[in-house]
CSV table of C-alpha atoms and ligand atoms in Angstrom, one decimal:
chain,number,residue,atom,x,y,z
Z,1,MET,CA,30.7,-6.4,-6.8
Z,2,SER,CA,28.5,-3.1,-7.6
Z,3,ASN,CA,25.1,-1.9,-8.6
Z,4,ALA,CA,25.5,-2.2,-12.0
Z,5,THR,CA,26.9,-5.9,-12.6
Z,6,TRP,CA,24.3,-7.5,-9.8
Z,7,PHE,CA,21.5,-5.3,-12.8
Z,8,ASP,CA,23.3,-6.7,-15.3
Z,9,ARG,CA,23.1,-10.2,-14.1
Z,10,ALA,CA,20.0,-10.1,-12.5
Z,11,ARG,CA,18.7,-8.9,-16.0
Z,12,ALA,CA,20.6,-11.8,-17.9
Z,13,VAL,CA,18.4,-14.4,-15.2
Z,14,ILE,CA,15.1,-12.3,-13.6
Z,15,PRO,CA,12.1,-10.3,-16.4
Z,16,GLY,CA,13.9,-6.7,-16.5
Z,17,GLY,CA,16.3,-8.0,-13.6
Z,18,VAL,CA,13.4,-7.8,-11.3
Z,19,ASN,CA,10.5,-9.5,-9.1
Z,20,SER,CA,8.1,-6.6,-8.8
Z,21,PRO,CA,8.0,-4.3,-12.0
Z,22,VAL,CA,9.0,-0.6,-9.7
Z,23,ARG,CA,11.9,-1.1,-8.1
Z,24,ALA,CA,13.8,-2.0,-12.1
Z,25,PHE,CA,13.8,2.1,-12.1
Z,26,GLY,CA,12.1,3.1,-14.9
Z,27,SER,CA,9.9,6.1,-14.3
Z,28,VAL,CA,13.4,7.5,-12.9
Z,29,GLY,CA,15.9,5.7,-14.8
Z,30,GLY,CA,19.6,5.8,-13.6
Z,31,THR,CA,20.8,1.2,-11.8
Z,32,PRO,CA,18.9,-0.8,-9.2
Z,33,ARG,CA,20.4,-0.6,-6.4
Z,34,PHE,CA,20.9,-3.8,-4.8
Z,35,PHE,CA,20.1,-4.1,-1.4
Z,36,THR,CA,22.1,-6.2,1.4
Z,37,SER,CA,21.1,-5.5,4.3
Z,38,ALA,CA,19.2,-2.8,6.6
Z,39,THR,CA,18.7,-1.4,10.4
Z,40,GLY,CA,16.6,0.4,11.9
Z,41,PRO,CA,16.1,3.4,9.2
Z,42,TYR,CA,18.7,2.0,6.7
Z,43,VAL,CA,19.2,0.7,4.0
Z,44,THR,CA,22.7,-0.9,3.1
Z,45,ASP,CA,23.7,-1.6,-1.1
Z,46,VAL,CA,26.2,-4.0,-2.6
Z,47,GLU,CA,28.5,-1.2,-2.9
Z,48,GLY,CA,28.7,-0.7,1.4
Z,49,ARG,CA,26.4,2.8,0.9
Z,50,ASP,CA,23.5,2.5,3.4
Z,51,TYR,CA,20.7,5.4,2.9
Z,52,VAL,CA,18.0,6.5,4.5
Z,53,ASP,CA,15.7,4.1,3.3
Z,54,LEU,CA,12.5,6.6,3.0
Z,55,VAL,CA,10.2,3.3,1.0
Z,56,CYS,CA,11.1,0.2,4.5
Z,57,SER,CA,9.4,-2.1,2.8
Z,58,TRP,CA,6.2,-0.5,0.7
Z,59,GLY,CA,4.9,0.0,4.1
Z,60,PRO,CA,5.8,-2.7,6.4
Z,61,ALA,CA,8.4,-2.1,8.4
Z,62,ILE,CA,7.0,0.4,11.4
Z,63,LEU,CA,9.0,0.0,13.6
Z,64,GLY,CA,12.0,0.1,11.0
Z,65,HIS,CA,14.4,-2.4,10.1
Z,66,ALA,CA,15.6,-6.0,11.6
Z,67,HIS,CA,13.3,-3.9,14.7
Z,68,PRO,CA,15.5,-6.3,17.5
Z,69,GLU,CA,11.9,-7.9,19.3
Z,70,VAL,CA,10.5,-9.3,15.9
Z,71,ILE,CA,13.7,-11.0,14.5
Z,72,ASP,CA,13.9,-12.4,17.6
Z,73,ALA,CA,10.0,-13.9,17.1
Z,74,VAL,CA,10.6,-15.1,13.8
Z,75,GLN,CA,14.0,-16.5,14.5
Z,76,GLN,CA,12.7,-18.4,17.4
Z,77,ALA,CA,9.5,-19.4,14.9
Z,78,ALA,CA,12.0,-20.6,12.6
Z,79,ALA,CA,13.9,-22.3,15.1
Z,80,ARG,CA,9.9,-24.6,15.9
Z,81,GLY,CA,9.4,-25.8,12.1
Z,82,LEU,CA,9.3,-23.2,9.0
Z,83,GLY,CA,5.3,-24.6,8.1
Z,84,PHE,CA,3.4,-27.4,9.0
Z,85,GLY,CA,0.2,-26.8,6.8
Z,86,ALA,CA,-2.5,-27.6,10.0
Z,87,SER,CA,-3.4,-24.9,12.5
Z,88,THR,CA,-0.3,-23.3,15.0
Z,89,PRO,CA,-1.8,-20.7,18.2
Z,90,GLY,CA,-0.2,-17.8,16.3
Z,91,GLU,CA,-2.9,-17.9,13.5
Z,92,THR,CA,-6.2,-17.7,16.4
Z,93,GLU,CA,-3.6,-15.1,18.4
Z,94,LEU,CA,-3.0,-12.9,15.6
Z,95,ALA,CA,-6.8,-12.9,14.4
Z,96,GLU,CA,-7.6,-11.7,17.7
Z,97,LEU,CA,-5.3,-9.2,17.5
Z,98,VAL,CA,-6.4,-7.9,15.0
Z,99,ILE,CA,-10.5,-8.1,15.9
Z,100,ALA,CA,-9.4,-6.0,19.1
Z,101,ARG,CA,-8.2,-3.4,17.5
Z,102,LEU,CA,-10.7,-3.2,14.5
Z,103,ALA,CA,-14.2,-4.2,16.6
Z,104,PRO,CA,-16.8,-4.4,15.5
Z,105,GLN,CA,-16.1,-4.1,11.9
Z,106,ILE,CA,-14.1,-7.0,12.1
Z,107,GLU,CA,-15.4,-9.9,14.0
Z,108,ARG,CA,-13.6,-12.8,11.5
Z,109,LEU,CA,-10.4,-13.3,9.9
Z,110,ARG,CA,-8.6,-15.2,7.4
Z,111,LEU,CA,-4.7,-14.9,6.7
Z,112,VAL,CA,-3.7,-15.6,3.4
Z,113,SER,CA,0.1,-14.8,2.1
Z,114,THR,CA,-0.6,-11.5,-0.1
Z,115,GLY,CA,-2.1,-7.9,-0.7
Z,116,THR,CA,-3.2,-9.7,-4.2
Z,117,GLU,CA,-4.5,-12.2,-2.3
Z,118,ALA,CA,-6.3,-10.6,-0.1
Z,119,THR,CA,-8.4,-9.1,-2.7
Z,120,MET,CA,-8.7,-11.8,-4.7
Z,121,THR,CA,-10.4,-13.7,-1.9
Z,122,ALA,CA,-12.7,-10.6,-0.7
Z,123,ILE,CA,-14.1,-10.1,-4.9
Z,124,ARG,CA,-15.3,-13.6,-3.8
Z,125,LEU,CA,-16.7,-13.4,-0.8
Z,126,ALA,CA,-18.3,-10.5,-2.0
Z,127,ARG,CA,-19.6,-12.3,-5.7
Z,128,GLY,CA,-20.9,-14.9,-3.4
Z,129,ALA,CA,-22.8,-13.2,-0.7
Z,130,THR,CA,-24.2,-11.7,-3.6
Z,131,GLY,CA,-25.3,-13.5,-6.1
Z,132,ARG,CA,-23.6,-11.4,-8.7
Z,133,ASP,CA,-20.8,-10.6,-10.9
Z,134,LEU,CA,-19.9,-6.2,-12.0
Z,135,LEU,CA,-17.5,-4.4,-8.9
Z,136,VAL,CA,-16.9,-1.5,-8.6
Z,137,LYS,CA,-13.4,-0.2,-9.3
Z,138,PHE,CA,-11.8,4.1,-8.9
Z,139,ALA,CA,-8.6,4.2,-11.7
Z,140,GLY,CA,-5.4,4.8,-10.0
Z,141,HIS,CA,-6.3,2.6,-7.3
Z,142,TYR,CA,-4.1,-0.3,-6.6
Z,143,HIS,CA,-5.4,-4.1,-5.5
Z,144,GLY,CA,-2.4,-6.2,-6.2
Z,145,HIS,CA,-2.3,-7.1,-9.8
Z,146,SER,CA,-4.9,-10.2,-10.1
Z,147,ASP,CA,-7.4,-10.5,-13.7
Z,148,GLY,CA,-10.1,-8.0,-12.8
Z,149,LEU,CA,-8.3,-5.5,-11.2
Z,150,LEU,CA,-5.8,-4.3,-13.5
Z,151,ALA,CA,-8.2,-2.0,-15.6
Z,152,GLU,CA,-6.2,2.2,-15.0
Z,153,ALA,CA,-4.6,0.7,-12.3
Z,154,GLY,CA,-2.2,3.2,-10.0
Z,155,SER,CA,1.3,1.6,-8.3
Z,156,GLY,CA,3.0,-0.2,-11.4
Z,157,LEU,CA,0.9,1.0,-13.8
Z,158,ALA,CA,0.2,4.6,-13.1
Z,159,THR,CA,3.9,4.0,-13.0
Z,160,LEU,CA,4.7,2.6,-16.5
Z,161,ALA,CA,1.3,4.2,-17.4
Z,162,ILE,CA,0.0,1.6,-18.7
Z,163,PRO,CA,-3.5,1.5,-18.4
Z,164,GLY,CA,-4.6,-1.9,-17.8
Z,165,SER,CA,-2.5,-5.8,-19.1
Z,166,ALA,CA,-2.4,-8.1,-21.4
Z,167,GLY,CA,-3.1,-11.3,-20.8
Z,168,VAL,CA,-6.8,-10.3,-19.5
Z,169,PRO,CA,-9.1,-12.0,-20.8
Z,170,ALA,CA,-11.9,-9.4,-21.9
Z,171,ALA,CA,-15.1,-11.9,-20.4
Z,172,ILE,CA,-13.6,-10.8,-16.9
Z,173,ALA,CA,-12.3,-7.0,-17.8
Z,174,ALA,CA,-15.6,-6.4,-19.3
Z,175,GLN,CA,-17.0,-7.7,-14.7
Z,176,THR,CA,-14.4,-4.3,-14.0
Z,177,VAL,CA,-16.7,-0.7,-14.3
Z,178,VAL,CA,-13.8,1.7,-14.2
Z,179,LEU,CA,-14.6,5.2,-12.2
Z,180,PRO,CA,-13.2,8.3,-11.4
Z,181,TYR,CA,-11.9,8.7,-7.4
Z,182,ASN,CA,-13.8,11.2,-5.5
Z,183,SER,CA,-16.9,11.3,-8.0
Z,184,LEU,CA,-20.0,10.7,-5.7
Z,185,GLU,CA,-22.4,11.2,-9.3
Z,186,ALA,CA,-20.2,8.7,-10.8
Z,187,VAL,CA,-21.3,6.3,-8.4
Z,188,LEU,CA,-25.1,7.2,-8.6
Z,189,GLN,CA,-25.2,7.4,-11.6
Z,190,LEU,CA,-23.8,3.9,-11.6
Z,191,PHE,CA,-26.0,2.4,-8.8
Z,192,ALA,CA,-29.0,3.8,-11.0
Z,193,GLU,CA,-28.4,2.4,-13.6
Z,194,ARG,CA,-27.1,-1.5,-12.9
Z,195,GLY,CA,-27.2,-1.7,-9.5
Z,196,HIS,CA,-28.4,-5.1,-9.9
Z,197,GLU,CA,-26.0,-7.0,-11.1
Z,198,ILE,CA,-23.1,-5.3,-8.5
Z,199,ALA,CA,-21.0,-7.1,-6.1
Z,200,ALA,CA,-19.0,-4.8,-4.8
Z,201,ILE,CA,-17.0,-1.8,-4.9
Z,202,ILE,CA,-13.9,-2.0,-4.1
Z,203,VAL,CA,-12.0,1.2,-2.9
Z,204,GLU,CA,-8.4,1.5,-1.4
Z,205,ALA,CA,-9.7,2.8,1.5
Z,206,ALA,CA,-7.6,6.7,1.3
Z,207,PRO,CA,-5.6,5.4,-1.8
Z,208,ALA,CA,-1.7,6.1,-2.0
Z,209,ASN,CA,-0.8,3.9,-5.0
Z,210,MET,CA,-0.8,6.9,-7.5
Z,211,GLY,CA,0.5,9.2,-4.8
Z,212,VAL,CA,-1.1,10.0,-2.1
Z,213,VAL,CA,-5.1,11.6,-2.6
Z,214,THR,CA,-7.6,11.8,0.1
Z,215,PRO,CA,-11.0,10.5,-0.3
Z,216,SER,CA,-12.9,13.8,-0.1
Z,217,ASP,CA,-15.2,14.0,3.8
Z,218,GLY,CA,-17.6,11.4,4.0
Z,219,PHE,CA,-16.7,9.6,0.3
Z,220,ASN,CA,-15.7,5.5,2.0
Z,221,ALA,CA,-19.8,6.4,4.2
Z,222,ALA,CA,-21.7,7.8,1.1
Z,223,LEU,CA,-20.1,4.6,-0.9
Z,224,VAL,CA,-21.1,2.2,1.8
Z,225,GLU,CA,-24.6,3.7,1.5
Z,226,ILE,CA,-24.6,3.4,-1.6
Z,227,ALA,CA,-24.0,0.5,-2.1
Z,228,HIS,CA,-26.2,-0.6,0.8
Z,229,ALA,CA,-29.3,0.4,-1.3
Z,230,HIS,CA,-28.4,-1.7,-3.7
Z,231,GLY,CA,-28.4,-4.9,-2.5
Z,232,ALA,CA,-24.5,-4.4,-3.0
Z,233,LEU,CA,-21.2,-4.7,-1.0
Z,234,VAL,CA,-17.7,-2.5,-0.5
Z,235,ILE,CA,-14.3,-4.3,-0.2
Z,236,SER,CA,-12.4,-1.5,1.2
Z,237,ASP,CA,-8.9,-2.0,0.7
Z,238,GLU,CA,-6.7,-1.1,3.8
Z,239,VAL,CA,-3.6,-3.3,2.3
Z,240,LEU,CA,-1.5,-0.3,2.6
Z,241,THR,CA,-3.6,1.8,4.9
Z,242,GLY,CA,-4.3,-0.5,7.5
Z,243,PHE,CA,-2.2,-0.3,10.5
Z,244,ARG,CA,-0.1,2.5,9.2
Z,245,ALA,CA,-2.1,5.6,7.8
Z,246,SER,CA,-2.7,5.0,12.5
Z,247,ALA,CA,-3.2,2.6,14.6
Z,248,THR,CA,-6.9,1.2,13.4
Z,249,GLY,CA,-6.1,2.0,9.2
Z,250,TRP,CA,-7.7,4.8,6.8
Z,251,ALA,CA,-10.7,3.8,9.3
Z,252,GLY,CA,-10.4,4.8,12.3
Z,253,ILE,CA,-9.3,8.5,11.1
Z,254,ASP,CA,-11.7,9.4,8.6
Z,255,PRO,CA,-13.5,12.4,9.9
Z,256,VAL,CA,-17.0,10.4,9.0
Z,257,PRO,CA,-17.2,6.6,9.8
Z,258,TYR,CA,-18.1,3.7,8.3
Z,259,ALA,CA,-18.9,0.5,8.7
Z,260,ALA,CA,-16.9,-1.5,5.0
Z,261,ASP,CA,-18.0,-4.9,4.4
Z,262,ILE,CA,-15.2,-6.7,3.5
Z,263,THR,CA,-11.5,-5.4,4.7
Z,264,THR,CA,-8.5,-6.6,2.9
Z,265,PHE,CA,-5.2,-6.2,5.3
Z,266,GLY,CA,-1.4,-7.0,4.1
Z,267,LYS,CA,2.0,-5.5,5.1
Z,268,VAL,CA,2.0,-4.2,8.2
Z,269,ILE,CA,0.5,-6.9,9.2
Z,270,GLY,CA,3.2,-9.9,8.1
Z,271,GLY,CA,5.6,-7.0,9.3
Z,272,GLY,CA,7.8,-8.0,6.5
Z,273,LEU,CA,7.3,-11.3,6.4
Z,274,PRO,CA,4.2,-13.1,3.4
Z,275,LEU,CA,1.3,-12.6,5.5
Z,276,ALA,CA,-2.5,-10.7,4.2
Z,277,ALA,CA,-5.7,-11.1,5.6
Z,278,ILE,CA,-9.7,-10.4,5.3
Z,279,GLY,CA,-11.6,-9.2,7.2
Z,280,GLY,CA,-15.5,-9.0,8.4
Z,281,SER,CA,-18.5,-9.9,9.6
Z,282,ALA,CA,-19.4,-13.4,10.8
Z,283,ALA,CA,-22.1,-13.4,8.8
Z,284,ILE,CA,-20.4,-13.0,5.5
Z,285,MET,CA,-17.0,-14.0,6.2
Z,286,GLU,CA,-18.5,-17.5,7.2
Z,287,LEU,CA,-19.3,-18.1,3.6
Z,288,LEU,CA,-15.8,-19.2,2.6
Z,289,ALA,CA,-15.0,-23.0,3.0
Z,290,PRO,CA,-14.7,-24.7,4.8
Z,291,LEU,CA,-18.2,-22.9,6.6
Z,292,GLY,CA,-19.9,-22.3,3.6
Z,293,PRO,CA,-19.5,-22.4,-0.3
Z,294,VAL,CA,-17.1,-19.3,-1.6
Z,295,TYR,CA,-13.4,-21.7,-1.8
Z,296,GLN,CA,-10.5,-20.1,-0.3
Z,297,ALA,CA,-7.5,-22.5,0.4
Z,298,GLY,CA,-3.7,-21.7,0.2
Z,299,THR,CA,-0.1,-24.4,1.9
Z,300,LEU,CA,1.3,-21.0,3.2
Z,301,SER,CA,-1.7,-19.4,4.8
Z,302,GLY,CA,-0.6,-18.6,8.5
Z,303,ASN,CA,2.2,-19.6,7.8
Z,304,PRO,CA,3.8,-19.9,11.6
Z,305,VAL,CA,7.5,-17.8,10.8
Z,306,ALA,CA,5.7,-14.9,8.7
Z,307,VAL,CA,2.7,-15.1,11.7
Z,308,ALA,CA,5.2,-14.4,14.5
Z,309,ALA,CA,7.1,-11.4,12.3
Z,310,GLY,CA,3.1,-10.1,12.1
Z,311,LEU,CA,1.9,-10.4,16.0
Z,312,ALA,CA,5.7,-9.2,17.1
Z,313,THR,CA,5.2,-6.4,15.1
Z,314,LEU,CA,2.0,-5.6,16.0
Z,315,ARG,CA,2.8,-6.1,19.7
Z,316,ALA,CA,5.3,-3.9,19.4
Z,317,ALA,CA,3.4,-1.1,17.7
Z,318,ASP,CA,2.0,0.7,20.9
Z,319,ASP,CA,0.7,4.7,20.4
Z,320,ALA,CA,4.7,6.4,21.1
Z,321,VAL,CA,5.0,4.5,17.8
Z,322,TYR,CA,2.2,6.1,16.3
Z,323,ASP,CA,3.6,9.3,17.7
Z,324,ARG,CA,6.7,8.6,16.4
Z,325,LEU,CA,5.4,8.1,12.5
Z,326,THR,CA,3.4,11.2,13.3
Z,327,THR,CA,6.6,13.3,13.7
Z,328,VAL,CA,8.6,12.1,11.3
Z,329,ALA,CA,5.8,12.8,8.7
Z,330,ASP,CA,5.1,15.5,10.4
Z,331,SER,CA,8.9,17.1,10.0
Z,332,LEU,CA,9.6,15.3,6.1
Z,333,ALA,CA,6.4,16.6,4.8
Z,334,SER,CA,6.8,19.9,6.1
Z,335,ALA,CA,11.0,20.3,4.7
Z,336,VAL,CA,10.0,18.5,1.7
Z,337,SER,CA,7.7,21.6,0.7
Z,338,ALA,CA,9.5,24.5,1.8
Z,339,ALA,CA,12.6,23.1,0.4
Z,340,PHE,CA,10.2,22.9,-3.7
Z,341,SER,CA,8.9,26.5,-2.0
Z,342,ALA,CA,12.5,27.5,-1.5
Z,343,GLU,CA,13.0,26.5,-5.7
Z,344,GLY,CA,9.1,28.0,-6.8
Z,345,VAL,CA,8.4,24.8,-7.4
Z,346,ALA,CA,4.4,24.5,-7.3
Z,347,HIS,CA,3.9,21.4,-5.6
Z,348,THR,CA,0.7,19.7,-2.6
Z,349,VAL,CA,1.4,18.1,-0.4
Z,350,GLN,CA,-1.3,15.3,-0.3
Z,351,ARG,CA,-1.4,13.2,3.3
Z,352,ALA,CA,-3.5,10.1,4.3
Z,353,GLY,CA,-2.4,9.8,8.2
Z,354,THR,CA,1.4,8.8,8.3
Z,355,LEU,CA,1.3,8.3,4.4
Z,356,PHE,CA,2.2,11.5,2.2
Z,357,SER,CA,3.4,11.7,-0.6
Z,358,PHE,CA,4.2,15.3,-3.7
Z,359,ALA,CA,2.1,16.2,-6.4
Z,360,PHE,CA,3.9,18.3,-9.8
Z,361,SER,CA,1.3,21.2,-8.9
Z,362,SER,CA,-0.7,24.0,-8.0
Z,363,SER,CA,-3.7,22.7,-6.8
Z,364,ALA,CA,-4.3,19.1,-4.9
Z,365,PRO,CA,-4.8,16.5,-7.5
Z,366,THR,CA,-8.1,14.8,-6.3
Z,367,ASN,CA,-8.8,11.7,-8.5
Z,368,TYR,CA,-6.0,9.8,-11.4
Z,369,GLU,CA,-6.7,12.7,-13.9
Z,370,GLN,CA,-5.5,15.5,-11.9
Z,371,VAL,CA,-2.5,13.8,-10.7
Z,372,LYS,CA,-1.3,12.3,-13.8
Z,373,GLN,CA,-1.7,15.9,-15.5
Z,374,GLN,CA,0.9,17.2,-12.6
Z,375,ASP,CA,5.0,18.2,-13.9
Z,376,ALA,CA,5.8,14.3,-13.4
Z,377,HIS,CA,9.4,14.7,-15.1
Z,378,ARG,CA,10.8,17.4,-11.7
Z,379,TYR,CA,10.9,13.4,-10.2
Z,380,PRO,CA,13.5,12.1,-12.1
Z,381,PRO,CA,16.6,14.1,-10.7
Z,382,PHE,CA,14.7,14.9,-7.4
Z,383,PHE,CA,14.8,11.4,-6.4
Z,384,HIS,CA,18.4,10.8,-7.6
Z,385,ALA,CA,19.8,14.3,-6.1
Z,386,MET,CA,18.3,12.2,-3.2
Z,387,LEU,CA,19.5,8.9,-4.0
Z,388,ASP,CA,23.1,10.4,-4.7
Z,389,ALA,CA,22.6,12.4,-1.2
Z,390,GLY,CA,22.1,9.0,0.7
Z,391,VAL,CA,18.6,9.3,0.7
Z,392,SER,CA,16.0,6.4,-1.0
Z,393,LEU,CA,13.0,7.4,-1.8
Z,394,PRO,CA,10.5,5.7,-3.7
Z,395,PRO,CA,11.3,5.2,-7.8
Z,396,SER,CA,8.7,6.9,-8.8
Z,397,VAL,CA,6.3,10.2,-8.7
Z,398,PHE,CA,2.9,7.9,-8.3
Z,399,GLU,CA,4.0,5.9,-4.4
Z,400,ALA,CA,3.6,7.0,-0.6
Z,401,TRP,CA,5.9,7.8,1.0
Z,402,PHE,CA,7.2,5.5,4.2
Z,403,VAL,CA,8.5,6.8,7.4
Z,404,SER,CA,9.2,4.2,10.7
Z,405,ALA,CA,9.0,4.8,14.0
Z,406,ALA,CA,12.8,4.2,14.2
Z,407,HIS,CA,13.6,7.3,11.7
Z,408,ASP,CA,15.6,9.4,14.3
Z,409,ASP,CA,17.0,12.5,14.6
Z,410,GLY,CA,20.2,11.4,12.9
Z,411,ALA,CA,18.3,10.2,10.2
Z,412,ILE,CA,15.8,13.2,9.4
Z,413,THR,CA,18.5,15.2,9.2
Z,414,ARG,CA,20.4,13.9,6.5
Z,415,VAL,CA,17.0,14.1,4.7
Z,416,LEU,CA,16.7,17.5,5.6
Z,417,GLU,CA,20.8,18.2,4.3
Z,418,ALA,CA,19.5,16.2,0.2
Z,419,LEU,CA,17.1,18.6,0.3
Z,420,PRO,CA,17.6,21.8,-1.1
Z,421,ALA,CA,20.2,20.4,-4.1
Z,422,ALA,CA,17.3,17.8,-4.9
Z,423,ALA,CA,14.7,20.4,-4.7
Z,424,LYS,CA,16.8,22.3,-6.7
Z,425,ALA,CA,17.8,20.0,-8.6
Z,426,ALA,CA,13.9,19.2,-8.9
Z,427,ALA,CA,13.7,23.3,-10.8
Z,428,SER,CA,15.4,22.9,-13.3
Z,429,ALA,CA,13.7,19.9,-15.2
J,1,LIG,N1,-3.8,-3.5,-2.6
J,1,LIG,C1,-3.0,-2.1,-1.4
J,1,LIG,C2,-4.1,-0.8,-1.2
J,1,LIG,C3,-2.0,-2.4,-2.3
J,1,LIG,O1,-1.0,-0.9,-2.2
J,1,LIG,C4,-1.2,-3.7,-2.9
J,1,LIG,C5,0.1,-3.8,-3.0
J,1,LIG,N2,0.4,-2.2,-2.4
J,1,LIG,C6,-2.0,-4.5,-2.8
J,1,LIG,C7,-4.1,-4.5,-2.8
J,1,LIG,C8,-1.3,-6.2,-3.2
J,1,LIG,O2,-1.0,-5.9,-2.3
J,1,LIG,P1,0.5,-7.4,-3.0
J,1,LIG,O3,2.0,-6.8,-3.6
J,1,LIG,O4,1.2,-7.8,-1.3
J,1,LIG,O5,0.0,-8.4,-3.6
């Protein structure tokens, strides 16, 4: 059966035919591909075509798809039982591994199943710790789909150009203040006016849900300083950047070191299965139940199969893996840029560690307003020309590109060969 037939069939039983909006190809048009398998740098669709995958499951697949060590760990864990609703050694091993890598910032780790849950819990924790309600977020940053976080969010909301979501009570929306990113003036002004009400600033460590936009040097450190001066906390959302932007996430490579109070993880930490986490100092994290008054729980939290995938992924993700990610990101970013330049397409390369994306504008956007001003109409024809040539890109210009250590020379060559025609399509859009 073809992709189109599957899409029709899916639309009859699943809203929009998808279980997460960006998958519907809404902003690029055409028929989403229905995948049946993936291995290394390739994904294969129901028609038997394979594509070089530059989505990588939206981040987790740093080792490439179906990495033998990860699959083996998952199979072994599954054979021992899919879940017990009780503690397992693997949860402790995963927490130890993360803490060893990210100490001293992370002293305790709580596992949940999705990034959305991680940020929800982080916010409740910050509110519980400070006794305050107000949350500050930045326009274009995406922190999952919980009520308080959809105002001017990135990712699917940017793709669909919607400012928020129906169904969010006004009283909850009023607890979030949205500021322009990279503007310390805006942060300082808000804190001067309402600092005593603010529980936390939540911030993508390096935003990658409006395309990649790097924080200006010292921005994260300044947020911590300002928040702390007013008794508020900083939640650094590394769901996307953690263990991907670098071995130590964005925090490990930000040119000005900073120590957020609470950090959220997802994607890579679960190796492709549903797993995410909240980490921070013992003093803050031990406010969580059962030790403290901030409640949080989950039937599937720390699921042993997901933990096995996360452990195997992080154990395999050594320096050689991150070196390869960097090399692949370097070569693809410069090749795409060269292809656009050859066609006279104004663009900037947006880069945060091994993450990158392109903005169709002549100067690098530093916030959501600027991101939205780019020539976004150039992306759909570029995207489809690449797809036709066997390269699967994120189906929105407002998303980062993801590479894996399995992207070998063959995969890269296919991307390079597809670029000239795709850049031409972008130029004539
Ligand atoms: N935070 C960030 C920075 C994200 O990129 C995402 C997902 N893309 C989330 C939170 C939400 O994670 P999930 O989709 O697992 O709920």
